[in-house]
Short mmCIF file of N, CA, C and O in Angstrom, two decimals:
data_model
loop_
_atom_site.label_atom_id
_atom_site.label_comp_id
_atom_site.label_asym_id
_atom_site.label_seq_id
_atom_site.Cartn_x
_atom_site.Cartn_y
_atom_site.Cartn_z
N UNK A 1 0.79 -1.21 0.00
CA UNK A 1 0.00 0.00 0.00
C UNK A 1 0.84 1.28 0.00
O UNK A 1 0.37 2.27 -0.52
N UNK A 2 2.05 1.31 0.58
CA UNK A 2 2.82 2.53 0.59
C UNK A 2 3.07 3.09 -0.81
O UNK A 2 3.25 4.28 -0.98
N UNK A 3 3.08 2.23 -1.82
CA UNK A 3 3.32 2.72 -3.18
C UNK A 3 2.18 3.61 -3.67
O UNK A 3 2.34 4.35 -4.64
N UNK A 4 1.02 3.57 -3.01
CA UNK A 4 -0.12 4.39 -3.41
C UNK A 4 -0.07 5.80 -2.82
O UNK A 4 -0.89 6.64 -3.18
N UNK A 5 0.84 6.06 -1.90
CA UNK A 5 0.92 7.37 -1.27
C UNK A 5 1.76 8.34 -2.11
O UNK A 5 2.79 7.97 -2.66
N UNK A 6 1.31 9.57 -2.17
CA UNK A 6 2.09 10.64 -2.79
C UNK A 6 2.93 11.26 -1.66
O UNK A 6 2.42 12.04 -0.86
N UNK A 7 4.20 10.89 -1.59
CA UNK A 7 5.04 11.32 -0.48
C UNK A 7 5.25 12.82 -0.45
O UNK A 7 5.37 13.41 0.62
N UNK A 8 5.28 13.46 -1.62
CA UNK A 8 5.40 14.92 -1.64
C UNK A 8 4.20 15.56 -0.96
O UNK A 8 4.34 16.50 -0.19
N UNK A 9 3.03 15.04 -1.22
CA UNK A 9 1.81 15.56 -0.59
C UNK A 9 1.78 15.21 0.90
O UNK A 9 1.41 16.02 1.74
N UNK A 10 2.22 14.01 1.23
CA UNK A 10 2.19 13.55 2.61
C UNK A 10 3.10 14.37 3.50
O UNK A 10 2.74 14.70 4.63
N UNK A 11 4.28 14.73 3.01
CA UNK A 11 5.25 15.46 3.82
C UNK A 11 5.28 16.96 3.54
O UNK A 11 6.15 17.66 4.02
N UNK A 12 4.33 17.44 2.78
CA UNK A 12 4.28 18.87 2.47
C UNK A 12 3.81 19.65 3.69
O UNK A 12 3.17 19.12 4.60
N UNK A 13 4.11 20.94 3.69
CA UNK A 13 3.63 21.82 4.75
C UNK A 13 2.11 21.91 4.64
O UNK A 13 1.59 22.37 3.62
N UNK A 14 1.41 21.49 5.66
CA UNK A 14 -0.04 21.44 5.58
C UNK A 14 -0.71 22.55 6.38
O UNK A 14 -1.90 22.52 6.60
N UNK A 15 0.04 23.54 6.81
CA UNK A 15 -0.52 24.67 7.53
C UNK A 15 -1.15 25.61 6.51
O UNK A 15 -0.47 26.25 5.72
N UNK A 16 -2.46 25.68 6.51
CA UNK A 16 -3.19 26.41 5.48
C UNK A 16 -3.63 27.79 5.96
O UNK A 16 -3.50 28.12 7.14
N UNK A 17 -4.15 28.57 5.04
CA UNK A 17 -4.70 29.88 5.40
C UNK A 17 -5.87 29.73 6.37
O UNK A 17 -6.07 30.56 7.25
N UNK A 18 -6.64 28.66 6.21
CA UNK A 18 -7.75 28.40 7.13
C UNK A 18 -7.23 28.15 8.54
O UNK A 18 -7.79 28.64 9.53
N UNK A 19 -6.12 27.42 8.66
CA UNK A 19 -5.49 27.20 9.97
C UNK A 19 -5.05 28.52 10.57
O UNK A 19 -5.21 28.76 11.77
N UNK A 20 -4.47 29.40 9.75
CA UNK A 20 -4.03 30.71 10.22
C UNK A 20 -5.21 31.54 10.72
O UNK A 20 -5.13 32.16 11.78
N UNK A 21 -6.31 31.54 9.98
CA UNK A 21 -7.51 32.29 10.41
C UNK A 21 -8.07 31.74 11.71
O UNK A 21 -8.45 32.49 12.59
N UNK A 22 -8.07 30.41 11.84
CA UNK A 22 -8.57 29.80 13.06
C UNK A 22 -7.69 30.17 14.25
O UNK A 22 -8.19 30.50 15.33
N UNK A 23 -6.38 30.16 14.06
CA UNK A 23 -5.45 30.54 15.12
C UNK A 23 -5.67 32.00 15.53
O UNK A 23 -5.73 32.32 16.72
N UNK A 24 -5.80 32.88 14.57
CA UNK A 24 -5.97 34.30 14.86
C UNK A 24 -7.32 34.62 15.49
O UNK A 24 -7.46 35.64 16.15
N UNK A 25 -8.30 33.75 15.29
CA UNK A 25 -9.62 34.00 15.87
C UNK A 25 -9.73 33.50 17.32
O UNK A 25 -10.72 33.77 17.99
N UNK A 26 -8.74 32.79 17.81
CA UNK A 26 -8.76 32.31 19.19
C UNK A 26 -8.64 33.49 20.14
O UNK A 26 -7.93 34.45 19.85
N UNK A 27 -9.32 33.41 21.30
CA UNK A 27 -9.20 34.51 22.26
C UNK A 27 -7.79 34.62 22.80
O UNK A 27 -7.10 33.62 22.99
N UNK A 28 -7.37 35.85 23.05
CA UNK A 28 -6.01 36.12 23.54
C UNK A 28 -6.09 36.53 25.00
O UNK A 28 -6.94 37.31 25.41
N UNK A 29 -5.20 36.00 25.80
CA UNK A 29 -5.14 36.27 27.22
C UNK A 29 -4.56 37.66 27.49
O UNK A 29 -3.84 38.22 26.66
N UNK A 30 -4.85 38.19 28.66
CA UNK A 30 -4.17 39.41 29.10
C UNK A 30 -2.79 39.08 29.65
O UNK A 30 -1.96 39.97 29.86
N UNK A 31 -2.52 37.81 29.87
CA UNK A 31 -1.20 37.36 30.33
C UNK A 31 -0.24 37.36 29.14
O UNK A 31 -0.59 36.96 28.04
N UNK A 32 0.96 37.82 29.39
CA UNK A 32 1.94 37.97 28.30
C UNK A 32 2.89 36.77 28.23
O UNK A 32 3.38 36.28 29.24
N UNK A 33 3.13 36.35 27.00
CA UNK A 33 4.02 35.21 26.75
C UNK A 33 5.42 35.49 27.29
O UNK A 33 6.02 34.65 27.94
N UNK A 34 5.95 36.66 26.98
CA UNK A 34 7.33 36.98 27.36
C UNK A 34 7.50 36.93 28.88
O UNK A 34 8.50 36.40 29.38
N UNK A 35 6.52 37.44 29.63
CA UNK A 35 6.58 37.40 31.09
C UNK A 35 6.55 35.95 31.59
O UNK A 35 7.34 35.57 32.45
N UNK A 36 5.63 35.15 31.04
CA UNK A 36 5.52 33.74 31.44
C UNK A 36 6.82 33.00 31.13
O UNK A 36 7.30 32.20 31.95
N UNK A 37 7.41 33.28 29.96
CA UNK A 37 8.65 32.60 29.59
C UNK A 37 9.80 32.99 30.52
O UNK A 37 10.56 32.13 30.97
N UNK A 38 9.93 34.28 30.80
CA UNK A 38 11.00 34.72 31.71
C UNK A 38 10.84 34.10 33.10
O UNK A 38 11.81 33.66 33.71
N UNK A 39 9.59 34.07 33.59
CA UNK A 39 9.35 33.44 34.90
C UNK A 39 9.67 31.95 34.85
O UNK A 39 10.25 31.40 35.79
N UNK A 40 9.31 31.30 33.75
CA UNK A 40 9.61 29.87 33.61
C UNK A 40 11.10 29.60 33.54
O UNK A 40 11.60 28.63 34.12
N UNK A 41 11.82 30.46 32.84
CA UNK A 41 13.26 30.28 32.69
C UNK A 41 14.01 30.58 33.98
O UNK A 41 14.91 29.84 34.38
N UNK A 42 13.64 31.66 34.65
CA UNK A 42 14.39 32.11 35.83
C UNK A 42 13.86 31.55 37.15
O UNK A 42 14.64 31.31 38.07
N UNK A 43 12.55 31.37 37.24
CA UNK A 43 11.94 30.92 38.50
C UNK A 43 11.04 29.70 38.31
O UNK A 43 10.12 29.46 39.10
N UNK A 44 11.32 28.93 37.26
CA UNK A 44 10.49 27.77 36.96
C UNK A 44 10.54 26.68 38.02
O UNK A 44 9.59 25.94 38.20
N UNK A 45 11.65 26.60 38.74
CA UNK A 45 11.76 25.58 39.78
C UNK A 45 10.75 25.78 40.91
O UNK A 45 10.37 24.82 41.57
N UNK A 46 10.31 27.01 41.13
CA UNK A 46 9.35 27.28 42.21
C UNK A 46 7.94 27.54 41.67
O UNK A 46 7.06 27.95 42.42
N UNK A 47 7.71 27.32 40.38
CA UNK A 47 6.37 27.41 39.81
C UNK A 47 5.87 28.81 39.53
O UNK A 47 4.67 29.02 39.36
N UNK A 48 6.76 29.79 39.44
CA UNK A 48 6.35 31.17 39.24
C UNK A 48 5.56 31.35 37.94
O UNK A 48 4.60 32.12 37.90
N UNK A 49 5.94 30.63 36.89
CA UNK A 49 5.24 30.73 35.62
C UNK A 49 3.79 30.25 35.75
O UNK A 49 2.87 30.88 35.24
N UNK A 50 3.60 29.17 36.46
CA UNK A 50 2.23 28.64 36.64
C UNK A 50 1.40 29.53 37.55
O UNK A 50 0.20 29.70 37.32
N UNK A 51 2.01 30.11 38.59
CA UNK A 51 1.28 31.07 39.42
C UNK A 51 0.84 32.25 38.56
O UNK A 51 -0.30 32.71 38.66
N UNK A 52 1.72 32.74 37.71
CA UNK A 52 1.41 33.88 36.84
C UNK A 52 0.25 33.57 35.90
O UNK A 52 -0.61 34.41 35.66
N UNK A 53 0.19 32.35 35.39
CA UNK A 53 -0.87 31.97 34.46
C UNK A 53 -2.18 31.60 35.15
O UNK A 53 -3.16 31.28 34.49
N UNK A 54 -2.19 31.66 36.49
CA UNK A 54 -3.41 31.36 37.23
C UNK A 54 -3.65 29.88 37.47
O UNK A 54 -4.73 29.48 37.88
N UNK A 55 -2.66 29.07 37.25
CA UNK A 55 -2.77 27.62 37.46
C UNK A 55 -2.19 27.28 38.83
O UNK A 55 -1.14 26.66 38.95
N UNK A 56 -2.92 27.70 39.86
CA UNK A 56 -2.43 27.65 41.23
C UNK A 56 -2.17 26.23 41.72
O UNK A 56 -1.16 25.99 42.38
N UNK A 57 -3.06 25.31 41.44
CA UNK A 57 -2.89 23.94 41.92
C UNK A 57 -1.61 23.30 41.45
O UNK A 57 -0.82 22.76 42.24
N UNK A 58 -1.36 23.37 40.15
CA UNK A 58 -0.13 22.78 39.62
C UNK A 58 1.09 23.61 40.01
O UNK A 58 2.19 23.07 40.14
N UNK A 59 0.90 24.91 40.25
CA UNK A 59 2.01 25.76 40.70
C UNK A 59 2.47 25.35 42.10
O UNK A 59 3.67 25.27 42.36
N UNK A 60 1.53 25.06 42.97
CA UNK A 60 1.88 24.61 44.32
C UNK A 60 2.60 23.26 44.25
O UNK A 60 3.61 23.04 44.93
N UNK A 61 2.09 22.36 43.42
CA UNK A 61 2.74 21.05 43.27
C UNK A 61 4.16 21.22 42.72
O UNK A 61 5.09 20.55 43.17
N UNK A 62 4.32 22.12 41.78
CA UNK A 62 5.64 22.38 41.21
C UNK A 62 6.57 22.99 42.26
O UNK A 62 7.75 22.63 42.33
N UNK A 63 6.04 23.86 43.08
CA UNK A 63 6.82 24.46 44.16
C UNK A 63 7.28 23.41 45.16
O UNK A 63 8.45 23.37 45.55
N UNK A 64 6.38 22.52 45.57
CA UNK A 64 6.70 21.51 46.57
C UNK A 64 7.68 20.46 46.07
O UNK A 64 8.42 19.86 46.86
N UNK A 65 7.70 20.23 44.75
CA UNK A 65 8.62 19.24 44.18
C UNK A 65 9.87 19.88 43.58
O UNK A 65 10.66 19.20 42.92
N UNK A 66 10.03 21.18 43.83
CA UNK A 66 11.14 21.95 43.27
C UNK A 66 11.21 21.73 41.75
O UNK A 66 12.23 21.36 41.18
N UNK A 67 10.08 21.98 41.12
CA UNK A 67 10.01 21.86 39.67
C UNK A 67 10.23 20.44 39.18
O UNK A 67 10.72 20.24 38.08
N UNK A 68 9.81 19.46 39.98
CA UNK A 68 10.06 18.07 39.60
C UNK A 68 11.54 17.81 39.45
O UNK A 68 11.96 17.10 38.55
N UNK A 69 12.32 18.42 40.36
CA UNK A 69 13.78 18.35 40.34
C UNK A 69 14.34 18.84 39.00
O UNK A 69 15.34 18.33 38.50
N UNK A 70 13.68 19.84 38.42
CA UNK A 70 14.14 20.45 37.18
C UNK A 70 13.45 19.94 35.94
O UNK A 70 13.36 20.65 34.95
N UNK A 71 12.96 18.71 35.98
CA UNK A 71 12.33 18.13 34.79
C UNK A 71 11.04 18.87 34.43
O UNK A 71 10.79 19.18 33.26
N UNK A 72 10.23 19.18 35.42
CA UNK A 72 8.96 19.87 35.19
C UNK A 72 9.22 21.26 34.63
O UNK A 72 8.49 21.75 33.77
N UNK A 73 10.28 21.89 35.09
CA UNK A 73 10.64 23.21 34.59
C UNK A 73 10.94 23.14 33.09
O UNK A 73 10.46 23.96 32.31
N UNK A 74 11.72 22.17 32.66
CA UNK A 74 12.05 22.02 31.25
C UNK A 74 10.81 21.69 30.42
O UNK A 74 10.63 22.21 29.31
N UNK A 75 9.96 20.84 30.96
CA UNK A 75 8.72 20.48 30.25
C UNK A 75 7.84 21.71 30.08
O UNK A 75 7.29 21.95 29.00
N UNK A 76 7.71 22.51 31.13
CA UNK A 76 6.90 23.73 31.04
C UNK A 76 7.48 24.73 30.04
O UNK A 76 6.73 25.40 29.32
N UNK A 77 8.79 24.84 29.99
CA UNK A 77 9.40 25.72 28.99
C UNK A 77 9.06 25.23 27.58
O UNK A 77 8.72 26.03 26.70
N UNK A 78 9.14 23.93 27.36
CA UNK A 78 8.78 23.37 26.06
C UNK A 78 7.31 23.64 25.76
O UNK A 78 6.96 24.03 24.63
N UNK A 79 6.43 23.44 26.74
CA UNK A 79 5.00 23.68 26.53
C UNK A 79 4.72 25.15 26.23
O UNK A 79 3.90 25.47 25.37
N UNK A 80 5.41 26.04 26.92
CA UNK A 80 5.26 27.48 26.65
C UNK A 80 5.71 27.80 25.23
O UNK A 80 5.01 28.49 24.48
N UNK A 81 6.87 27.31 24.85
CA UNK A 81 7.43 27.62 23.54
C UNK A 81 6.62 27.01 22.40
O UNK A 81 6.60 27.54 21.29
N UNK A 82 5.94 25.91 22.66
CA UNK A 82 5.11 25.29 21.63
C UNK A 82 3.71 25.89 21.57
O UNK A 82 2.94 25.58 20.68
N UNK A 83 3.38 26.74 22.54
CA UNK A 83 2.06 27.36 22.57
C UNK A 83 1.01 26.51 23.26
O UNK A 83 -0.18 26.85 23.27
N UNK A 84 1.42 25.41 23.86
CA UNK A 84 0.47 24.50 24.51
C UNK A 84 0.09 24.93 25.93
O UNK A 84 -0.98 24.59 26.39
N UNK A 85 0.99 25.63 26.60
CA UNK A 85 0.70 26.08 27.96
C UNK A 85 0.02 27.44 27.88
O UNK A 85 0.61 28.41 27.42
N UNK A 86 -1.23 27.47 28.30
CA UNK A 86 -2.04 28.68 28.18
C UNK A 86 -2.47 29.14 29.56
O UNK A 86 -2.14 28.53 30.56
N UNK A 87 -3.24 30.21 29.60
CA UNK A 87 -3.69 30.72 30.90
C UNK A 87 -4.81 29.84 31.46
O UNK A 87 -5.19 28.84 30.86
N UNK A 88 -5.31 30.23 32.60
CA UNK A 88 -6.32 29.42 33.30
C UNK A 88 -7.60 29.22 32.48
O UNK A 88 -8.25 28.20 32.55
N UNK A 89 -7.94 30.20 31.66
CA UNK A 89 -9.13 30.11 30.81
C UNK A 89 -8.83 29.48 29.45
O UNK A 89 -9.65 29.52 28.55
N UNK A 90 -7.66 28.89 29.30
CA UNK A 90 -7.21 28.22 28.09
C UNK A 90 -7.13 29.16 26.89
O UNK A 90 -7.42 28.80 25.76
N UNK A 91 -6.73 30.41 27.15
CA UNK A 91 -6.53 31.37 26.07
C UNK A 91 -5.05 31.45 25.75
O UNK A 91 -4.20 31.34 26.63
N UNK A 92 -4.73 31.67 24.48
CA UNK A 92 -3.32 31.77 24.08
C UNK A 92 -2.72 33.06 24.63
O UNK A 92 -3.41 34.05 24.80
N UNK A 93 -1.44 33.02 24.91
CA UNK A 93 -0.77 34.14 25.57
C UNK A 93 -0.47 35.26 24.58
O UNK A 93 -0.08 35.01 23.44
N UNK A 94 -0.66 36.47 25.04
CA UNK A 94 -0.40 37.65 24.23
C UNK A 94 1.08 37.75 23.89
O UNK A 94 1.94 37.61 24.76
N UNK A 95 1.39 37.95 22.62
CA UNK A 95 2.77 38.09 22.19
C UNK A 95 3.45 36.79 21.81
O UNK A 95 4.65 36.80 21.50
N UNK A 96 2.72 35.69 21.78
CA UNK A 96 3.33 34.40 21.47
C UNK A 96 3.97 34.41 20.08
O UNK A 96 5.13 34.03 19.92
N UNK A 97 3.24 34.85 19.07
CA UNK A 97 3.76 34.80 17.70
C UNK A 97 4.96 35.72 17.53
O UNK A 97 5.84 35.44 16.73
N UNK A 98 5.02 36.79 18.28
CA UNK A 98 6.13 37.73 18.16
C UNK A 98 7.40 37.21 18.83
O UNK A 98 8.51 37.40 18.33
N UNK A 99 7.28 36.58 20.00
CA UNK A 99 8.44 36.26 20.82
C UNK A 99 8.85 34.79 20.86
O UNK A 99 9.96 34.48 21.29
N UNK A 100 8.01 33.88 20.44
CA UNK A 100 8.29 32.45 20.65
C UNK A 100 9.60 32.00 19.99
O UNK A 100 10.38 31.26 20.59
N UNK A 101 9.86 32.42 18.78
CA UNK A 101 11.08 32.00 18.09
C UNK A 101 12.35 32.47 18.79
O UNK A 101 13.29 31.69 19.00
N UNK A 102 12.38 33.73 19.16
CA UNK A 102 13.55 34.28 19.84
C UNK A 102 13.75 33.63 21.20
O UNK A 102 14.88 33.32 21.61
N UNK A 103 12.66 33.44 21.92
CA UNK A 103 12.75 32.81 23.24
C UNK A 103 13.20 31.36 23.14
O UNK A 103 13.93 30.88 24.00
N UNK A 104 12.78 30.67 22.08
CA UNK A 104 13.22 29.29 21.88
C UNK A 104 14.74 29.25 21.68
O UNK A 104 15.42 28.39 22.25
N UNK A 105 15.27 30.18 20.90
CA UNK A 105 16.71 30.21 20.67
C UNK A 105 17.47 30.49 21.96
O UNK A 105 18.48 29.82 22.26
N UNK A 106 16.99 31.41 22.77
CA UNK A 106 17.64 31.72 24.04
C UNK A 106 17.54 30.53 24.99
O UNK A 106 18.50 30.22 25.70
N UNK A 107 16.41 29.85 25.00
CA UNK A 107 16.22 28.68 25.86
C UNK A 107 17.21 27.58 25.49
O UNK A 107 17.85 26.98 26.36
N UNK A 108 17.34 27.30 24.21
CA UNK A 108 18.28 26.27 23.75
C UNK A 108 19.70 26.64 24.15
O UNK A 108 20.46 25.80 24.65
N UNK A 109 20.06 27.89 23.97
CA UNK A 109 21.38 28.36 24.36
C UNK A 109 21.60 28.23 25.87
O UNK A 109 22.66 27.76 26.31
N UNK A 110 20.60 28.60 26.67
CA UNK A 110 20.72 28.51 28.12
C UNK A 110 20.86 27.06 28.58
O UNK A 110 21.68 26.76 29.45
N UNK A 111 20.07 26.18 28.00
CA UNK A 111 20.15 24.76 28.38
C UNK A 111 21.52 24.19 27.98
O UNK A 111 22.15 23.47 28.76
N UNK A 112 21.99 24.53 26.79
CA UNK A 112 23.30 24.04 26.34
C UNK A 112 24.42 24.56 27.24
O UNK A 112 25.32 23.80 27.63
N UNK A 113 24.35 25.84 27.60
CA UNK A 113 25.38 26.39 28.48
C UNK A 113 25.34 25.74 29.86
O UNK A 113 26.39 25.50 30.46
N UNK A 114 24.15 25.46 30.35
CA UNK A 114 24.01 24.79 31.65
C UNK A 114 24.62 23.39 31.60
O UNK A 114 25.32 22.97 32.53
N UNK A 115 24.38 22.66 30.52
CA UNK A 115 24.95 21.32 30.37
C UNK A 115 26.48 21.37 30.29
O UNK A 115 27.17 20.58 30.93
N UNK A 116 27.01 22.31 29.52
CA UNK A 116 28.46 22.45 29.40
C UNK A 116 29.06 22.82 30.75
O UNK A 116 30.07 22.25 31.17
N UNK A 117 28.45 23.77 31.45
CA UNK A 117 28.94 24.17 32.76
C UNK A 117 28.91 22.99 33.74
O UNK A 117 29.85 22.77 34.50
N UNK A 118 27.83 22.20 33.68
CA UNK A 118 27.74 21.01 34.53
C UNK A 118 28.84 20.00 34.22
O UNK A 118 29.42 19.40 35.12
N UNK A 119 29.13 19.83 32.94
CA UNK A 119 30.22 18.93 32.56
C UNK A 119 31.57 19.44 33.05
O UNK A 119 32.40 18.68 33.53
N UNK A 120 31.80 20.74 32.92
CA UNK A 120 33.07 21.31 33.37
C UNK A 120 33.21 21.16 34.87
O UNK A 120 34.27 20.72 35.37
N UNK A 121 32.18 21.50 35.61
CA UNK A 121 32.24 21.40 37.07
C UNK A 121 32.39 19.95 37.50
O UNK A 121 33.20 19.62 38.35
N UNK A 122 31.61 19.06 36.87
CA UNK A 122 31.68 17.65 37.23
C UNK A 122 33.04 17.05 36.91
O UNK A 122 33.59 16.28 37.70
N UNK A 123 33.61 17.41 35.80
CA UNK A 123 34.91 16.91 35.40
C UNK A 123 36.01 17.44 36.29
O UNK A 123 36.89 16.71 36.75
N UNK A 124 35.95 18.74 36.60
CA UNK A 124 37.00 19.32 37.42
C UNK A 124 36.91 18.81 38.86
O UNK A 124 37.92 18.64 39.53
N UNK A 125 35.73 18.53 39.34
CA UNK A 125 35.56 17.98 40.69
C UNK A 125 36.11 16.56 40.75
O UNK A 125 36.78 16.21 41.70
N UNK A 126 35.88 15.77 39.70
CA UNK A 126 36.38 14.40 39.67
C UNK A 126 37.90 14.38 39.59
O UNK A 126 38.54 13.53 40.20
N UNK A 127 38.48 15.32 38.88
CA UNK A 127 39.93 15.36 38.73
C UNK A 127 40.59 15.77 40.04
O UNK A 127 41.59 15.18 40.46
N UNK A 128 40.05 16.78 40.73
CA UNK A 128 40.66 17.26 41.96
C UNK A 128 40.45 16.32 43.14
O UNK A 128 41.26 16.27 44.05
N UNK A 129 39.35 15.57 43.15
CA UNK A 129 39.11 14.68 44.27
C UNK A 129 39.70 13.30 44.06
O UNK A 129 39.78 12.52 44.98
N UNK A 130 40.06 12.98 42.85
CA UNK A 130 40.57 11.64 42.53
C UNK A 130 42.02 11.57 42.62
O UNK A 130 42.82 10.93 43.09
#
């Protein structure tokens, strides 16, 4: 059966003008994407981004687990950058289309720098203690 598929059509960009109109017609929150992203990046371990978005229950859980030991913080950053994490009324965040790309680049850079710094510290600690 795979021979019956038009692979060019199957893998083509399927985001249509109708999809764009539907996205633009969604209600927009008074909560700002850039603020939520900054809170998630800088204070995500204590749930500041979720408190800001009005998601108090999950914010308290995130606070008590210290951001799921960092994993929940990274997941929330991904959800914010993908547009999946919205405010309490499930409205998309103001400024998402303007800032998401730039914030994604900064997030990737910050995560990469954190990993490199962790490797340097871990390696230098092993060398000095061994």
